[in-house]
Amino acid sequence: MEPIRVGLVADPASPTTVARRMTDLTPPLAAAADSWIVELVSEPFTLGSEDVDVALERLRAHAEQNGWDLVIGVTELPLRDDDGRYLLAAIDPRRQSAVLSLPALGGFRVQSRARHAVRGLVDGMAEPASPEEQRLPLPGLSARGRVLLGMVLANRPWLLAAGLKSALVAALATGAVATIEPTVWSLASSLSGWRLVAATVASITIIIAWIVIDGRLWDRPDDDSLQARERSRLYNTSTLLTLTIGIVICYLALYVVNLAWALFVLDTSVMSESLGRTVEVGDLFVLTWFVASAATLGGALGTGLESDDAIRAATYSKREEERRARLADERA
């Protein structure tokens, strides 16, 4: 039997990375074909979460252009059907095309889950099947949460610091100077626990708001349709969660570095003499806590974002703008 030529069309960035590791797929033992020839094309083919049928049509055009027997698209966008259900995949047996949504895999073990899903889609389309289009919805009430988790983890919030290097350096410098200031010692020692917590929350919130405004990351619906509004809510929620995780990681790193600096340079006896009360090592942890919040605002707000790439990687709306631009260029 002739091998089946399978095309994988993947959105740029992480979907391409996932798809590239699936070009060695082999059919199950009970498959109709003895072998598969898997080829990869990396380019955007999706625009938004409501464009499932359009995506399937584009994928079939790729298959005809490349001589593939069937084609599967791998996208980082959430997919929804007409009833508003979130989808793992959409299949059009008539066109021998399917699209897989990576966020629907939940964010954990994405590579192995995607590999299993693609093998099942290929094997299913290779077998005789109903000509009607099929939708594979996510089960249960937690479908939206699963998709949202997949989107946030796909954004890799722990890498956000790459776009904030200059801001972090400024914050560290601000913290280093503030740590040795007696006025700061006095102010930190006078704050209660709830005020320190409020300062932490305020500093993180202000930085997140600054990044959203400066980077123009807030997504607005293209129209008044329910699908467009839901997509914007999902994008904005994933953006805020991604930024929150990333900024908290940066804040903790700033705290650790400032604490090490305080333990190295400060003498508790000198601080006790300056403050007129006994200062213990535990007070340095409180001091560092306050300095971390103050340095986050004083240092980070004084600088611009160093890398737009890291910010785009943290937001679906920015990457979708790029997809739209590239697709428009291709049509021109």
Short mmCIF file of C-alpha atoms in Angstrom, two decimals, residues 97-264:
data_model
loop_
_atom_site.label_atom_id
_atom_site.label_comp_id
_atom_site.label_asym_id
_atom_site.label_seq_id
_atom_site.Cartn_x
_atom_site.Cartn_y
_atom_site.Cartn_z
CA SER A 97 -8.35 18.24 7.03
CA ALA A 98 -8.37 18.82 10.79
CA VAL A 99 -7.20 21.46 13.23
CA LEU A 100 -5.86 20.83 16.74
CA SER A 101 -5.96 23.46 19.51
CA LEU A 102 -2.93 23.18 21.81
CA PRO A 103 -4.44 25.18 24.72
CA ALA A 104 -7.20 22.58 24.96
CA LEU A 105 -4.54 20.05 26.01
CA GLY A 106 -4.32 21.85 29.34
CA GLY A 107 -0.72 23.07 29.37
CA PHE A 108 0.88 19.97 30.91
CA ARG A 109 2.63 17.24 28.90
CA VAL A 110 1.63 19.16 25.78
CA GLN A 111 4.14 17.43 23.54
CA SER A 112 3.07 13.88 24.34
CA ARG A 113 -0.63 14.77 24.35
CA ALA A 114 -0.34 16.60 21.03
CA ARG A 115 1.53 13.66 19.53
CA HIS A 116 -1.18 11.26 20.66
CA ALA A 117 -3.94 13.56 19.37
CA VAL A 118 -2.34 14.05 15.95
CA ARG A 119 -1.76 10.30 15.54
CA GLY A 120 -5.43 9.71 16.32
CA LEU A 121 -6.57 12.42 13.88
CA VAL A 122 -4.41 11.08 11.07
CA ASP A 123 -5.47 7.48 11.66
CA GLY A 124 -9.12 8.51 11.91
CA MET A 125 -9.10 10.45 8.64
CA ALA A 126 -7.23 7.64 6.87
CA GLU A 127 -10.07 5.25 7.67
CA PRO A 128 -13.44 5.40 5.86
CA ALA A 129 -15.61 7.78 7.83
CA SER A 130 -18.72 9.90 7.73
CA PRO A 131 -18.46 12.82 5.27
CA GLU A 132 -19.95 15.17 7.86
CA GLU A 133 -17.74 17.60 9.75
CA GLN A 134 -16.91 16.59 13.28
CA ARG A 135 -16.24 18.65 16.38
CA LEU A 136 -14.45 17.28 19.44
CA PRO A 137 -15.63 19.45 22.37
CA LEU A 138 -13.93 19.49 25.74
CA PRO A 139 -16.09 17.76 28.34
CA GLY A 140 -17.40 19.24 31.56
CA LEU A 141 -17.79 22.68 33.08
CA SER A 142 -14.02 23.07 33.44
CA ALA A 143 -13.40 23.38 29.70
CA ARG A 144 -12.81 27.14 29.84
CA GLY A 145 -10.46 26.79 32.80
CA ARG A 146 -8.50 24.09 31.00
CA VAL A 147 -8.14 26.23 27.90
CA LEU A 148 -7.16 29.26 29.97
CA LEU A 149 -4.51 27.23 31.82
CA GLY A 150 -3.15 25.99 28.52
CA MET A 151 -2.97 29.55 27.18
CA VAL A 152 -1.16 30.88 30.24
CA LEU A 153 1.41 28.08 30.29
CA ALA A 154 1.90 28.43 26.54
CA ASN A 155 2.79 32.08 27.17
CA ARG A 156 5.70 30.92 29.39
CA PRO A 157 5.33 33.72 31.99
CA TRP A 158 8.60 32.76 33.65
CA LEU A 159 10.42 34.15 30.59
CA LEU A 160 8.84 37.59 30.94
CA ALA A 161 11.94 38.88 32.71
CA ALA A 162 13.73 38.78 29.35
CA GLY A 163 11.68 41.81 28.33
CA LEU A 164 12.25 43.59 31.62
CA LYS A 165 16.00 43.33 32.00
CA SER A 166 16.65 47.07 32.03
CA ALA A 167 13.77 47.58 34.46
CA LEU A 168 15.12 44.87 36.75
CA VAL A 169 18.60 46.38 36.69
CA ALA A 170 17.16 49.77 37.59
CA ALA A 171 15.09 48.22 40.37
CA LEU A 172 18.13 46.39 41.75
CA ALA A 173 20.15 49.60 41.74
CA THR A 174 17.33 51.46 43.47
CA GLY A 175 17.05 48.70 46.05
CA ALA A 176 20.78 48.63 46.71
CA VAL A 177 20.81 52.35 47.49
CA ALA A 178 17.57 52.26 49.52
CA THR A 179 18.82 49.37 51.65
CA ILE A 180 21.59 51.46 53.25
CA GLU A 181 19.44 54.55 53.89
CA PRO A 182 18.56 55.12 57.59
CA THR A 183 15.34 56.89 56.53
CA VAL A 184 14.24 53.73 54.76
CA TRP A 185 15.13 51.68 57.86
CA SER A 186 12.91 53.88 59.99
CA LEU A 187 10.04 53.80 57.51
CA ALA A 188 10.18 50.03 57.07
CA SER A 189 10.21 49.40 60.83
CA SER A 190 7.14 51.59 61.29
CA LEU A 191 4.97 49.69 58.82
CA SER A 192 2.55 47.03 60.00
CA GLY A 193 2.18 43.70 58.27
CA TRP A 194 -0.97 44.64 56.37
CA ARG A 195 0.68 47.83 55.06
CA LEU A 196 3.62 45.79 53.77
CA VAL A 197 1.19 43.41 52.04
CA ALA A 198 -0.70 46.38 50.58
CA ALA A 199 2.56 47.87 49.30
CA THR A 200 3.47 44.58 47.63
CA VAL A 201 0.07 44.21 45.97
CA ALA A 202 0.05 47.85 44.89
CA SER A 203 3.54 47.71 43.37
CA ILE A 204 2.79 44.53 41.40
CA THR A 205 -0.59 45.87 40.25
CA ILE A 206 0.89 49.17 39.06
CA ILE A 207 3.65 47.41 37.12
CA ILE A 208 1.12 45.12 35.42
CA ALA A 209 -1.06 48.09 34.50
CA TRP A 210 1.99 49.96 33.18
CA ILE A 211 3.01 47.04 30.96
CA VAL A 212 -0.54 46.62 29.62
CA ILE A 213 -0.87 50.32 28.82
CA ASP A 214 2.66 50.84 27.52
CA GLY A 215 2.56 47.69 25.39
CA ARG A 216 -1.05 48.21 24.28
CA LEU A 217 -1.86 44.67 25.31
CA TRP A 218 -5.55 45.06 26.10
CA ASP A 219 -7.59 43.26 23.46
CA ARG A 220 -10.88 44.73 22.28
CA PRO A 221 -13.60 42.83 20.40
CA ASP A 222 -13.68 43.28 16.65
CA ASP A 223 -17.48 43.52 16.78
CA ASP A 224 -20.39 43.17 19.20
CA SER A 225 -20.86 39.44 18.65
CA LEU A 226 -20.84 37.10 21.62
CA GLN A 227 -17.93 35.13 20.13
CA ALA A 228 -15.76 38.24 19.73
CA ARG A 229 -16.49 39.43 23.28
CA GLU A 230 -15.74 36.01 24.75
CA ARG A 231 -12.49 35.81 22.80
CA SER A 232 -11.37 39.21 24.12
CA ARG A 233 -12.25 38.22 27.68
CA LEU A 234 -10.26 35.01 27.31
CA TYR A 235 -7.26 36.82 25.78
CA ASN A 236 -7.27 39.55 28.42
CA THR A 237 -7.61 37.09 31.28
CA SER A 238 -4.71 35.03 29.98
CA THR A 239 -2.63 38.19 29.55
CA LEU A 240 -3.30 39.38 33.10
CA LEU A 241 -2.56 35.95 34.58
CA THR A 242 0.63 35.66 32.54
CA LEU A 243 1.84 39.09 33.58
CA THR A 244 0.92 38.48 37.22
CA ILE A 245 2.92 35.25 37.35
CA GLY A 246 5.86 36.83 35.53
CA ILE A 247 5.95 39.95 37.69
CA VAL A 248 5.63 37.95 40.92
CA ILE A 249 8.63 35.87 39.82
CA CYS A 250 10.58 39.08 39.12
CA TYR A 251 9.52 40.50 42.50
CA LEU A 252 10.70 37.39 44.35
CA ALA A 253 14.02 37.49 42.50
CA LEU A 254 14.41 41.15 43.45
CA TYR A 255 13.63 40.31 47.07
CA VAL A 256 16.20 37.51 47.22
CA VAL A 257 18.96 39.67 45.72
CA ASN A 258 18.18 42.61 48.01
CA LEU A 259 18.08 40.31 51.03
CA ALA A 260 21.50 38.92 50.20
CA TRP A 261 22.79 42.49 49.82
CA ALA A 262 21.27 43.57 53.14
CA LEU A 263 22.71 40.59 55.02
CA PHE A 264 26.12 41.33 53.50
#
